[in-house]
PDB file of C-alpha atoms in Angstrom:
ATOM      1  CA  MET A   1     -20.366   0.493  -0.123  1.00  0.00           C
ATOM      2  CA  ALA A   2     -20.417  -0.731   3.429  1.00  0.00           C
ATOM      3  CA  ASP A   3     -22.857   1.067   5.826  1.00  0.00           C
ATOM      4  CA  LEU A   4     -20.844   3.316   7.865  1.00  0.00           C
ATOM      5  CA  SER A   5     -22.919   3.262  10.984  1.00  0.00           C
ATOM      6  CA  LYS A   6     -23.328  -0.408  11.098  1.00  0.00           C
ATOM      7  CA  THR A   7     -19.663  -1.017  10.690  1.00  0.00           C
ATOM      8  CA  VAL A   8     -18.740   1.586  13.384  1.00  0.00           C
ATOM      9  CA  GLU A   9     -21.325  -0.185  15.681  1.00  0.00           C
ATOM     10  CA  ILE A  10     -19.723  -3.450  15.120  1.00  0.00           C
ATOM     11  CA  VAL A  11     -16.261  -1.802  15.860  1.00  0.00           C
ATOM     12  CA  PHE A  12     -17.348  -0.374  19.344  1.00  0.00           C
ATOM     13  CA  GLN A  13     -18.523  -3.682  20.589  1.00  0.00           C
ATOM     14  CA  GLY A  14     -16.606  -5.920  22.390  1.00  0.00           C
ATOM     15  CA  THR A  15     -14.310  -8.717  20.546  1.00  0.00           C
ATOM     16  CA  ASP A  16     -16.847 -11.463  21.259  1.00  0.00           C
ATOM     17  CA  SER A  17     -19.686  -9.518  19.336  1.00  0.00           C
ATOM     18  CA  VAL A  18     -17.193  -9.004  16.320  1.00  0.00           C
ATOM     19  CA  SER A  19     -16.415 -12.412  16.026  1.00  0.00           C
ATOM     20  CA  LYS A  20     -20.158 -13.408  16.065  1.00  0.00           C
ATOM     21  CA  GLU A  21     -20.872 -10.713  13.460  1.00  0.00           C
ATOM     22  CA  ILE A  22     -18.116 -11.981  11.287  1.00  0.00           C
ATOM     23  CA  GLU A  23     -19.164 -15.818  11.794  1.00  0.00           C
ATOM     24  CA  LYS A  24     -22.587 -14.735  10.682  1.00  0.00           C
ATOM     25  CA  MET A  25     -21.331 -12.938   7.463  1.00  0.00           C
ATOM     26  CA  GLY A  26     -19.336 -16.057   6.932  1.00  0.00           C
ATOM     27  CA  ASN A  27     -22.179 -18.510   7.299  1.00  0.00           C
ATOM     28  CA  LYS A  28     -24.177 -16.461   4.907  1.00  0.00           C
ATOM     29  CA  ILE A  29     -21.620 -16.330   2.256  1.00  0.00           C
ATOM     30  CA  GLU A  30     -20.847 -20.147   2.637  1.00  0.00           C
ATOM     31  CA  GLY A  31     -24.368 -20.837   1.855  1.00  0.00           C
ATOM     32  CA  PHE A  32     -24.249 -18.686  -1.217  1.00  0.00           C
ATOM     33  CA  GLY A  33     -21.485 -20.529  -2.254  1.00  0.00           C
ATOM     34  CA  SER A  34     -23.050 -23.896  -1.860  1.00  0.00           C
ATOM     35  CA  ASP A  35     -25.972 -22.689  -4.031  1.00  0.00           C
ATOM     36  CA  ILE A  36     -23.593 -21.475  -6.784  1.00  0.00           C
ATOM     37  CA  GLN A  37     -22.207 -24.942  -6.983  1.00  0.00           C
ATOM     38  CA  ASN A  38     -25.471 -26.465  -8.131  1.00  0.00           C
ATOM     39  CA  LEU A  39     -25.199 -24.063 -10.985  1.00  0.00           C
ATOM     40  CA  ALA A  40     -24.248 -25.110 -14.683  1.00  0.00           C
ATOM     41  CA  SER A  41     -20.658 -25.103 -15.271  1.00  0.00           C
ATOM     42  CA  PRO A  42     -20.410 -21.753 -16.701  1.00  0.00           C
ATOM     43  CA  PHE A  43     -21.252 -20.269 -13.388  1.00  0.00           C
ATOM     44  CA  VAL A  44     -19.116 -22.430 -11.039  1.00  0.00           C
ATOM     45  CA  ASP A  45     -16.174 -20.125 -11.411  1.00  0.00           C
ATOM     46  CA  VAL A  46     -18.210 -17.586  -9.280  1.00  0.00           C
ATOM     47  CA  ALA A  47     -17.944 -20.175  -6.191  1.00  0.00           C
ATOM     48  CA  THR A  48     -14.144 -19.825  -6.336  1.00  0.00           C
ATOM     49  CA  ALA A  49     -14.548 -15.970  -5.921  1.00  0.00           C
ATOM     50  CA  ILE A  50     -16.250 -16.824  -2.410  1.00  0.00           C
ATOM     51  CA  VAL A  51     -12.852 -18.032  -1.230  1.00  0.00           C
ATOM     52  CA  GLY A  52     -11.421 -14.259  -1.827  1.00  0.00           C
ATOM     53  CA  ILE A  53     -14.654 -13.046  -0.120  1.00  0.00           C
ATOM     54  CA  ASN A  54     -13.892 -15.032   2.905  1.00  0.00           C
ATOM     55  CA  THR A  55     -10.389 -14.006   2.950  1.00  0.00           C
ATOM     56  CA  ALA A  56     -11.490 -10.151   2.885  1.00  0.00           C
ATOM     57  CA  ILE A  57     -13.946 -11.065   5.656  1.00  0.00           C
ATOM     58  CA  ALA A  58     -10.946 -12.271   7.818  1.00  0.00           C
ATOM     59  CA  GLY A  59      -9.152  -8.839   6.835  1.00  0.00           C
ATOM     60  CA  VAL A  60     -12.529  -7.027   8.027  1.00  0.00           C
ATOM     61  CA  ALA A  61     -12.042  -8.957  11.567  1.00  0.00           C
ATOM     62  CA  THR A  62      -8.335  -7.876  11.838  1.00  0.00           C
ATOM     63  CA  ALA A  63      -8.955  -4.177  11.105  1.00  0.00           C
ATOM     64  CA  MET A  64     -12.041  -4.240  13.721  1.00  0.00           C
ATOM     65  CA  ALA A  65      -9.914  -5.867  16.316  1.00  0.00           C
ATOM     66  CA  LEU A  66      -7.565  -3.171  15.509  1.00  0.00           C
ATOM     67  CA  ALA A  67     -10.120  -0.211  15.605  1.00  0.00           C
ATOM     68  CA  ARG A  68     -11.257  -1.589  19.143  1.00  0.00           C
ATOM     69  CA  SER A  69      -7.619  -1.348  20.474  1.00  0.00           C
ATOM     70  CA  ASP A  70      -7.432   2.116  19.114  1.00  0.00           C
ATOM     71  CA  PHE A  71     -10.651   3.009  21.041  1.00  0.00           C
ATOM     72  CA  GLU A  72      -9.409   1.684  24.340  1.00  0.00           C
ATOM     73  CA  ALA A  73      -6.080   3.162  24.002  1.00  0.00           C
ATOM     74  CA  GLU A  74      -7.664   6.746  23.043  1.00  0.00           C
ATOM     75  CA  SER A  75     -10.174   6.328  25.977  1.00  0.00           C
ATOM     76  CA  GLN A  76      -7.257   5.925  28.317  1.00  0.00           C
ATOM     77  CA  LYS A  77      -5.436   9.036  26.652  1.00  0.00           C
ATOM     78  CA  MET A  78      -8.563  11.284  26.928  1.00  0.00           C
ATOM     79  CA  GLY A  79      -8.992  10.239  30.685  1.00  0.00           C
ATOM     80  CA  ASN A  80      -5.472  10.757  31.457  1.00  0.00           C
ATOM     81  CA  ALA A  81      -5.692  14.351  29.827  1.00  0.00           C
ATOM     82  CA  LEU A  82      -8.956  15.359  31.382  1.00  0.00           C
ATOM     83  CA  GLN A  83      -8.964  13.908  34.710  1.00  0.00           C
ATOM     84  CA  VAL A  84     -12.677  13.519  34.886  1.00  0.00           C
ATOM     85  CA  PRO A  85     -14.860  11.363  37.086  1.00  0.00           C
ATOM     86  CA  GLU A  86     -15.641   7.927  35.302  1.00  0.00           C
ATOM     87  CA  ALA A  87     -19.267   8.688  34.594  1.00  0.00           C
ATOM     88  CA  ASP A  88     -18.373  12.117  32.824  1.00  0.00           C
ATOM     89  CA  LEU A  89     -15.397  10.104  30.903  1.00  0.00           C
ATOM     90  CA  GLU A  90     -18.071   7.247  29.702  1.00  0.00           C
ATOM     91  CA  SER A  91     -20.204  10.103  28.540  1.00  0.00           C
ATOM     92  CA  LEU A  92     -17.088  11.941  26.569  1.00  0.00           C
ATOM     93  CA  LYS A  93     -16.314   8.385  24.908  1.00  0.00           C
ATOM     94  CA  GLY A  94     -20.118   8.371  23.905  1.00  0.00           C
ATOM     95  CA  VAL A  95     -19.476  11.753  22.321  1.00  0.00           C
ATOM     96  CA  ALA A  96     -15.977  10.910  20.411  1.00  0.00           C
ATOM     97  CA  LYS A  97     -17.878   7.650  19.063  1.00  0.00           C
ATOM     98  CA  ASP A  98     -20.888   9.558  17.674  1.00  0.00           C
ATOM     99  CA  VAL A  99     -18.142  12.202  16.111  1.00  0.00           C
ATOM    100  CA  PHE A 100     -16.542   9.396  14.405  1.00  0.00           C
ATOM    101  CA  LYS A 101     -19.791   7.535  13.347  1.00  0.00           C
ATOM    102  CA  GLY A 102     -21.010  10.825  11.816  1.00  0.00           C
ATOM    103  CA  ALA A 103     -17.585  11.293   9.763  1.00  0.00           C
ATOM    104  CA  PHE A 104     -16.757  14.799  11.728  1.00  0.00           C
ATOM    105  CA  ALA A 105     -13.450  12.993  12.296  1.00  0.00           C
ATOM    106  CA  ASP A 106     -11.068  11.058   9.945  1.00  0.00           C
ATOM    107  CA  SER A 107      -9.984   8.631  12.522  1.00  0.00           C
ATOM    108  CA  ILE A 108     -10.794   7.253  16.158  1.00  0.00           C
ATOM    109  CA  GLU A 109      -7.657   9.402  17.251  1.00  0.00           C
ATOM    110  CA  GLU A 110      -9.056  12.502  15.672  1.00  0.00           C
ATOM    111  CA  ALA A 111     -12.418  12.029  17.156  1.00  0.00           C
ATOM    112  CA  PHE A 112     -10.850  11.419  20.435  1.00  0.00           C
ATOM    113  CA  SER A 113      -8.428  14.367  20.045  1.00  0.00           C
ATOM    114  CA  ARG A 114     -11.257  17.072  19.081  1.00  0.00           C
ATOM    115  CA  THR A 115     -13.654  15.828  21.898  1.00  0.00           C
ATOM    116  CA  THR A 116     -10.830  16.344  24.357  1.00  0.00           C
ATOM    117  CA  THR A 117     -10.145  19.816  23.097  1.00  0.00           C
ATOM    118  CA  ALA A 118     -13.581  20.775  23.011  1.00  0.00           C
ATOM    119  CA  SER A 119     -14.195  19.479  26.582  1.00  0.00           C
ATOM    120  CA  ARG A 120     -11.323  21.616  27.894  1.00  0.00           C
ATOM    121  CA  THR A 121     -12.296  24.597  25.996  1.00  0.00           C
ATOM    122  CA  PHE A 122     -16.220  24.362  26.769  1.00  0.00           C
ATOM    123  CA  LYS A 123     -16.008  23.080  30.320  1.00  0.00           C
ATOM    124  CA  ASP A 124     -19.517  23.865  31.191  1.00  0.00           C
ATOM    125  CA  ALA A 125     -21.123  22.275  28.020  1.00  0.00           C
ATOM    126  CA  SER A 126     -23.615  19.406  28.380  1.00  0.00           C
ATOM    127  CA  THR A 127     -22.729  16.425  26.339  1.00  0.00           C
ATOM    128  CA  GLU A 128     -25.393  17.348  23.882  1.00  0.00           C
ATOM    129  CA  ASP A 129     -24.004  20.573  23.609  1.00  0.00           C
ATOM    130  CA  LEU A 130     -20.612  19.460  23.264  1.00  0.00           C
ATOM    131  CA  GLN A 131     -21.199  17.013  20.428  1.00  0.00           C
ATOM    132  CA  ALA A 132     -22.911  19.828  18.563  1.00  0.00           C
ATOM    133  CA  ILE A 133     -20.165  22.020  19.093  1.00  0.00           C
ATOM    134  CA  ILE A 134     -17.738  19.512  17.819  1.00  0.00           C
ATOM    135  CA  GLU A 135     -19.781  18.774  14.708  1.00  0.00           C
ATOM    136  CA  LYS A 136     -20.034  22.651  13.754  1.00  0.00           C
ATOM    137  CA  GLY A 137     -16.474  23.154  14.303  1.00  0.00           C
ATOM    138  CA  SER A 138     -15.297  20.165  12.382  1.00  0.00           C
ATOM    139  CA  THR A 139     -17.409  21.396   9.457  1.00  0.00           C
ATOM    140  CA  ILE A 140     -15.914  24.957   9.844  1.00  0.00           C
ATOM    141  CA  SER A 141     -12.496  23.395   9.869  1.00  0.00           C
ATOM    142  CA  SER A 142     -12.977  21.429   6.964  1.00  0.00           C
ATOM    143  CA  THR A 143     -14.875  24.003   4.936  1.00  0.00           C
ATOM    144  CA  PHE A 144     -12.552  26.933   5.421  1.00  0.00           C
ATOM    145  CA  GLY A 145      -9.105  24.799   5.981  1.00  0.00           C
ATOM    146  CA  VAL A 146      -8.295  26.143   9.509  1.00  0.00           C
ATOM    147  CA  ASP A 147      -7.359  24.117  12.410  1.00  0.00           C
ATOM    148  CA  PHE A 148     -10.007  22.826  14.507  1.00  0.00           C
ATOM    149  CA  ASP A 149      -8.235  23.592  17.790  1.00  0.00           C
ATOM    150  CA  GLY A 150      -7.816  27.227  16.761  1.00  0.00           C
ATOM    151  CA  THR A 151     -11.672  27.390  15.981  1.00  0.00           C
ATOM    152  CA  MET A 152     -12.450  26.008  19.143  1.00  0.00           C
ATOM    153  CA  SER A 153     -10.716  28.898  21.008  1.00  0.00           C
ATOM    154  CA  THR A 154     -11.836  31.261  18.781  1.00  0.00           C
ATOM    155  CA  ALA A 155     -15.338  30.441  19.242  1.00  0.00           C
ATOM    156  CA  LYS A 156     -14.783  30.483  22.899  1.00  0.00           C
ATOM    157  CA  SER A 157     -13.297  33.962  22.713  1.00  0.00           C
ATOM    158  CA  VAL A 158     -16.268  35.241  20.985  1.00  0.00           C
ATOM    159  CA  MET A 159     -18.532  33.597  23.360  1.00  0.00           C
ATOM    160  CA  SER A 160     -16.914  35.098  26.327  1.00  0.00           C
ATOM    161  CA  ASP A 161     -16.324  38.589  24.917  1.00  0.00           C
ATOM    162  CA  PHE A 162     -19.864  38.964  23.415  1.00  0.00           C
ATOM    163  CA  LYS A 163     -22.010  37.066  25.830  1.00  0.00           C
ATOM    164  CA  THR A 164     -23.239  34.301  23.207  1.00  0.00           C
ATOM    165  CA  THR A 165     -24.074  30.900  23.069  1.00  0.00           C
ATOM    166  CA  SER A 166     -21.681  28.325  21.742  1.00  0.00           C
ATOM    167  CA  GLU A 167     -23.963  28.180  18.863  1.00  0.00           C
ATOM    168  CA  GLU A 168     -23.980  31.736  18.076  1.00  0.00           C
ATOM    169  CA  ALA A 169     -20.406  32.210  18.401  1.00  0.00           C
ATOM    170  CA  LEU A 170     -19.763  29.336  15.898  1.00  0.00           C
ATOM    171  CA  ASN A 171     -21.957  30.931  13.526  1.00  0.00           C
ATOM    172  CA  ALA A 172     -20.393  34.171  13.814  1.00  0.00           C
ATOM    173  CA  VAL A 173     -16.957  32.618  13.065  1.00  0.00           C
ATOM    174  CA  ALA A 174     -18.286  30.989  10.150  1.00  0.00           C
ATOM    175  CA  TYR A 175     -19.773  34.116   8.817  1.00  0.00           C
ATOM    176  CA  GLY A 176     -16.529  35.844   9.666  1.00  0.00           C
ATOM    177  CA  MET A 177     -14.495  33.380   7.716  1.00  0.00           C
ATOM    178  CA  SER A 178     -16.866  33.221   4.855  1.00  0.00           C
ATOM    179  CA  GLN A 179     -16.468  36.986   4.153  1.00  0.00           C
ATOM    180  CA  VAL A 180     -12.505  36.950   3.721  1.00  0.00           C
ATOM    181  CA  ALA A 181      -9.902  35.378   1.522  1.00  0.00           C
ATOM    182  CA  ASP A 182      -7.781  34.197   4.437  1.00  0.00           C
ATOM    183  CA  PRO A 183      -9.817  32.582   7.127  1.00  0.00           C
ATOM    184  CA  THR A 184      -6.842  32.045   9.273  1.00  0.00           C
ATOM    185  CA  GLU A 185      -6.215  35.789   9.537  1.00  0.00           C
ATOM    186  CA  MET A 186     -10.120  36.298  10.380  1.00  0.00           C
ATOM    187  CA  THR A 187      -9.474  34.187  13.568  1.00  0.00           C
ATOM    188  CA  GLU A 188      -6.380  36.083  14.490  1.00  0.00           C
ATOM    189  CA  THR A 189      -8.441  39.300  13.890  1.00  0.00           C
ATOM    190  CA  ILE A 190     -11.296  38.081  16.360  1.00  0.00           C
ATOM    191  CA  ASN A 191      -9.019  36.935  19.041  1.00  0.00           C
ATOM    192  CA  GLU A 192      -6.957  40.265  18.944  1.00  0.00           C
ATOM    193  CA  TYR A 193      -9.819  42.874  18.791  1.00  0.00           C
ATOM    194  CA  GLY A 194     -12.861  41.011  20.061  1.00  0.00           C
ATOM    195  CA  GLN A 195     -12.488  42.039  23.889  1.00  0.00           C
ATOM    196  CA  LEU A 196     -11.582  45.682  22.766  1.00  0.00           C
ATOM    197  CA  PHE A 197     -14.955  46.079  20.544  1.00  0.00           C
ATOM    198  CA  SER A 198     -16.817  44.555  23.406  1.00  0.00           C
ATOM    199  CA  GLU A 199     -15.477  46.659  26.134  1.00  0.00           C
ATOM    200  CA  ALA A 200     -16.087  49.713  23.667  1.00  0.00           C
ATOM    201  CA  GLY A 201     -19.905  48.557  23.722  1.00  0.00           C
ATOM    202  CA  ALA A 202     -20.200  46.898  20.367  1.00  0.00           C
ATOM    203  CA  ASP A 203     -22.326  43.658  20.221  1.00  0.00           C
ATOM    204  CA  ILE A 204     -21.463  40.700  17.809  1.00  0.00           C
ATOM    205  CA  ASN A 205     -23.182  42.063  14.865  1.00  0.00           C
ATOM    206  CA  ASP A 206     -21.545  45.455  15.121  1.00  0.00           C
ATOM    207  CA  PHE A 207     -18.114  43.854  15.460  1.00  0.00           C
ATOM    208  CA  PHE A 208     -18.420  41.382  12.601  1.00  0.00           C
ATOM    209  CA  ASP A 209     -19.841  44.383  10.409  1.00  0.00           C
ATOM    210  CA  ILE A 210     -16.841  46.467  11.039  1.00  0.00           C
ATOM    211  CA  ILE A 211     -14.008  43.719  10.667  1.00  0.00           C
TER     212      ILE A 211
END
């Protein structure tokens, strides 16, 4: 299996860099093919297989170019949605890239969508904190089969109602979901009753013990 981190690094380089990487890969395989030609007759068929590998490499180059195009399109979409300064947008693009590299999103589009949602929800979060929020929220979403956007808004509610950190809020949400048969129903309960319990003097531990 290809190394995901290396593949993603190539994808997010410019198209010139992609071409150079593909050329190097092709040269290595061509050299391997030349060595194969010198082997005895029973093994020369392997050289023919190299043609298929070269064809596959061409397909990889095309896929990388498309991924690069997706990255640029999603960057533009995120910039339009958030309307943040260019320096902040560059930082957010880096977050989206790392989210995708870390397999916390199934596609480049989803990585940017999750980064946009988290940035809107946790406006004061640092770049480092935002990435941690997305990664933990993605894990909760996939583990319990709940909506990522809903997980973000629920965690923000807990954070606001009980004056917790984002990490504490997400841990509490994950704990609450693990205690019930229907995690989605738990998010509704948290959103509906969190503020009421907080106003009554309950802390986050009291709240989750009771519900």
